[in-house]
Each structure stands twice: as C-alpha cells, then as structure tokens.
Amino acid sequence: MSAMSQTQQQLTMMGEYHDGKSAETRLLRPGEVSTGTTIMAIAFDGGVVLGADSRVSTGSYVANRTSDKISQLHDHIWCCRSGSAADTQALTDYVRHYLSQLAVETGRVPTVKTAAHLMRRLCYENKDNLMAGVIVGGWDPVAGGSVYNIALGGTCIEMPFAIGGSGSTYIYGLVDSEWKDGMGREEALSLVKTAISHAMARDGSSGGIIRTVTVTEGDNDREYIPGDKLPYGP
C-alpha cells in the first residue's frame, strides 16, 4: 500500500478525508443508486396541507421530472412518498386496498391513524427489503387534521408537521422558525410552498414543480406550481 493510500485510509477512519462523495452515496452497496426528494405536511385547524417536489433521480440522472409523489389512500387520507419509487408505490397500493376493505366491512370511514399504522406495520415488518420514508396525513371525524411521519425502518410518530427526503436537511431551520401552533389554511399552504422551493434550490435531487394537496372535511384541493413560478429560486 502506498503512503498516500495509507494516509487516505487513516483520514477516512478519522472522518476527515472526503472522496468527493456525499455521506449518502458513500455507503451505497454495489448496484445501488441514491434517490432524493422533498416532501412535507402541515396540520392546521380543519385539515392538512401536503406537498412534494416532482423530481425522481437515479444517482445523478433525472429519471422523471414531473412525478406525482402524493398518493391518495382513501377519500380524505393521502401520503407523501420518498425513497424507492417502486417500494412506496407498492406500499400505497396495499394500504389503499386494506383501507377500502376496512371501510366496507365496518361501514365507517377509516381514520388517518389507522392508515398510518397500516403503513408503519408494512414498513417495519419488511424493513430489510424496503427503502421507504412516508408521511401520512388527512382529515377524519375523530381527530380532524393529523399528520404521521413514518421514517425508514418503520418508526411512526404523530407530529404537527413533518418533512422528509434528501431536501429536508436544508429546510429544518426555516420550517422551525416559520411554523407556529394554530396556523390557518392559507398560512400552512404558503409555508409548504416556500419550504419546498427552498429545498429544491439547494438539493440537487429535488426539483421540477411543486404539487400540493389541501385536505379538509369538504374536499381535496390539488394544486401545482410550475418551475418558473416558484416562491424561491436560485
């Protein structure tokens, strides 16, 4: 081993040598590629706002620039997907089927909590084979608007707001400073758009357009912001 290789190995062990790869890509196994996204949800009095960018990346290659990462699970229950597109699409298909079956059998509208725990169970029991980070949010007659964050590995936590994906690391400070308890519908929607646009400007794996869904008892209001009309840009 050369002197340079020994030095690099020592610095790597000490965490001081950078080989040009990010912490995310450095730990990938052969054949794996990094993925990225920015997803977010905020509960407000009377509902939930969910938002996501639209870029699907495969390493440094953009596989889809207008993907829809917000999937409907039931009438007023939605989820934002991050991680492997194939894994999260399969998970949402399963949960959608289970919730539909549950609604028929019980004659009642399923709760957001039930949807989140179904998703959590699937993620946790298959965590060795999945790469899926999901935010489940929506409105139900029991809890009103609620948001559940299901991280990689299957941990499920109810939160007043949740952010996820590779772009989320750039906006934790922004969201912490701008979020406040008791936000209204328009305030929550504005914060989701602003935060995601900031993440898209900084994160190379997030981009495209912003899609949002505002879920209330009365309706599901879908909206998108094209790339040339984002609240913030480089």
PDB file of C-alpha atoms in Angstrom, residues 31-119:
ATOM      1  CA  GLY A  31     -25.578  -1.702  -7.867  1.00  0.00           C
ATOM      2  CA  GLU A  32     -27.456   0.696  -5.599  1.00  0.00           C
ATOM      3  CA  VAL A  33     -28.139   4.279  -6.630  1.00  0.00           C
ATOM      4  CA  SER A  34     -29.012   7.282  -4.499  1.00  0.00           C
ATOM      5  CA  THR A  35     -32.504   8.721  -4.637  1.00  0.00           C
ATOM      6  CA  GLY A  36     -33.774  12.087  -3.484  1.00  0.00           C
ATOM      7  CA  THR A  37     -36.896  14.109  -2.883  1.00  0.00           C
ATOM      8  CA  THR A  38     -38.521  16.724  -0.665  1.00  0.00           C
ATOM      9  CA  ILE A  39     -41.871  16.004   0.989  1.00  0.00           C
ATOM     10  CA  MET A  40     -43.774  17.911   3.662  1.00  0.00           C
ATOM     11  CA  ALA A  41     -47.093  18.032   5.508  1.00  0.00           C
ATOM     12  CA  ILE A  42     -48.603  20.510   7.984  1.00  0.00           C
ATOM     13  CA  ALA A  43     -51.770  20.009  10.037  1.00  0.00           C
ATOM     14  CA  PHE A  44     -53.986  23.057  10.512  1.00  0.00           C
ATOM     15  CA  ASP A  45     -57.317  23.673  12.199  1.00  0.00           C
ATOM     16  CA  GLY A  46     -59.683  21.767   9.946  1.00  0.00           C
ATOM     17  CA  GLY A  47     -57.343  19.775   7.754  1.00  0.00           C
ATOM     18  CA  VAL A  48     -53.872  19.128   6.390  1.00  0.00           C
ATOM     19  CA  VAL A  49     -51.647  20.501   3.632  1.00  0.00           C
ATOM     20  CA  LEU A  50     -49.313  18.030   1.919  1.00  0.00           C
ATOM     21  CA  GLY A  51     -46.649  18.992  -0.606  1.00  0.00           C
ATOM     22  CA  ALA A  52     -43.822  17.482  -2.629  1.00  0.00           C
ATOM     23  CA  ASP A  53     -41.423  18.237  -5.447  1.00  0.00           C
ATOM     24  CA  SER A  54     -41.607  16.180  -8.645  1.00  0.00           C
ATOM     25  CA  ARG A  55     -38.054  15.043  -9.439  1.00  0.00           C
ATOM     26  CA  VAL A  56     -37.250  11.317  -9.492  1.00  0.00           C
ATOM     27  CA  SER A  57     -33.492  10.812  -9.551  1.00  0.00           C
ATOM     28  CA  THR A  58     -31.386   7.715 -10.153  1.00  0.00           C
ATOM     29  CA  GLY A  59     -27.956   8.748  -8.951  1.00  0.00           C
ATOM     30  CA  SER A  60     -27.114  11.856 -10.971  1.00  0.00           C
ATOM     31  CA  TYR A  61     -29.692  11.015 -13.681  1.00  0.00           C
ATOM     32  CA  VAL A  62     -33.178  12.540 -13.537  1.00  0.00           C
ATOM     33  CA  ALA A  63     -35.477   9.647 -14.457  1.00  0.00           C
ATOM     34  CA  ASN A  64     -38.726  11.622 -14.215  1.00  0.00           C
ATOM     35  CA  ARG A  65     -39.068  15.378 -13.802  1.00  0.00           C
ATOM     36  CA  THR A  66     -42.854  15.565 -13.249  1.00  0.00           C
ATOM     37  CA  SER A  67     -43.604  12.636 -10.973  1.00  0.00           C
ATOM     38  CA  ASP A  68     -46.575  12.758  -8.594  1.00  0.00           C
ATOM     39  CA  LYS A  69     -45.290  11.835  -5.118  1.00  0.00           C
ATOM     40  CA  ILE A  70     -48.596  12.492  -3.322  1.00  0.00           C
ATOM     41  CA  SER A  71     -50.864   9.439  -3.390  1.00  0.00           C
ATOM     42  CA  GLN A  72     -54.454   9.109  -2.210  1.00  0.00           C
ATOM     43  CA  LEU A  73     -55.102   6.278   0.261  1.00  0.00           C
ATOM     44  CA  HIS A  74     -58.792   6.952   0.949  1.00  0.00           C
ATOM     45  CA  ASP A  75     -61.362   9.731   0.495  1.00  0.00           C
ATOM     46  CA  HIS A  76     -59.596  12.177   2.828  1.00  0.00           C
ATOM     47  CA  ILE A  77     -56.317  10.376   3.556  1.00  0.00           C
ATOM     48  CA  TRP A  78     -53.180  10.989   1.488  1.00  0.00           C
ATOM     49  CA  CYS A  79     -49.477  10.208   1.739  1.00  0.00           C
ATOM     50  CA  CYS A  80     -46.218  11.713   0.510  1.00  0.00           C
ATOM     51  CA  ARG A  81     -43.642   9.193  -0.709  1.00  0.00           C
ATOM     52  CA  SER A  82     -39.846   9.267  -0.507  1.00  0.00           C
ATOM     53  CA  GLY A  83     -37.168   6.626  -1.063  1.00  0.00           C
ATOM     54  CA  SER A  84     -37.635   3.944  -3.697  1.00  0.00           C
ATOM     55  CA  ALA A  85     -40.482   4.849  -6.046  1.00  0.00           C
ATOM     56  CA  ALA A  86     -41.266   1.171  -6.662  1.00  0.00           C
ATOM     57  CA  ASP A  87     -41.350   0.331  -2.940  1.00  0.00           C
ATOM     58  CA  THR A  88     -43.564   3.258  -1.981  1.00  0.00           C
ATOM     59  CA  GLN A  89     -45.952   2.688  -4.884  1.00  0.00           C
ATOM     60  CA  ALA A  90     -46.391  -0.923  -3.775  1.00  0.00           C
ATOM     61  CA  LEU A  91     -46.941   0.160  -0.155  1.00  0.00           C
ATOM     62  CA  THR A  92     -49.598   2.719  -1.085  1.00  0.00           C
ATOM     63  CA  ASP A  93     -51.391   0.147  -3.234  1.00  0.00           C
ATOM     64  CA  TYR A  94     -51.528  -2.270  -0.277  1.00  0.00           C
ATOM     65  CA  VAL A  95     -52.714   0.355   2.211  1.00  0.00           C
ATOM     66  CA  ARG A  96     -55.319   1.694  -0.241  1.00  0.00           C
ATOM     67  CA  HIS A  97     -56.683  -1.840  -0.658  1.00  0.00           C
ATOM     68  CA  TYR A  98     -56.750  -2.536   3.096  1.00  0.00           C
ATOM     69  CA  LEU A  99     -58.491   0.769   3.897  1.00  0.00           C
ATOM     70  CA  SER A 100     -61.104   0.217   1.207  1.00  0.00           C
ATOM     71  CA  GLN A 101     -61.781  -3.262   2.571  1.00  0.00           C
ATOM     72  CA  LEU A 102     -61.952  -1.941   6.152  1.00  0.00           C
ATOM     73  CA  ALA A 103     -64.452   0.762   5.200  1.00  0.00           C
ATOM     74  CA  VAL A 104     -66.741  -1.808   3.561  1.00  0.00           C
ATOM     75  CA  GLU A 105     -66.537  -4.249   6.490  1.00  0.00           C
ATOM     76  CA  THR A 106     -67.094  -1.678   9.259  1.00  0.00           C
ATOM     77  CA  GLY A 107     -69.337   0.766   7.419  1.00  0.00           C
ATOM     78  CA  ARG A 108     -67.238   3.639   8.773  1.00  0.00           C
ATOM     79  CA  VAL A 109     -64.672   5.997   7.344  1.00  0.00           C
ATOM     80  CA  PRO A 110     -61.137   4.855   8.294  1.00  0.00           C
ATOM     81  CA  THR A 111     -59.055   7.225  10.421  1.00  0.00           C
ATOM     82  CA  VAL A 112     -55.702   8.723   9.486  1.00  0.00           C
ATOM     83  CA  LYS A 113     -54.233   6.916  12.493  1.00  0.00           C
ATOM     84  CA  THR A 114     -55.395   3.560  11.117  1.00  0.00           C
ATOM     85  CA  ALA A 115     -53.850   4.317   7.726  1.00  0.00           C
ATOM     86  CA  ALA A 116     -50.569   5.392   9.320  1.00  0.00           C
ATOM     87  CA  HIS A 117     -50.313   2.268  11.447  1.00  0.00           C
ATOM     88  CA  LEU A 118     -51.068   0.020   8.480  1.00  0.00           C
ATOM     89  CA  MET A 119     -48.243   1.747   6.613  1.00  0.00           C
TER      90      MET A 119
END
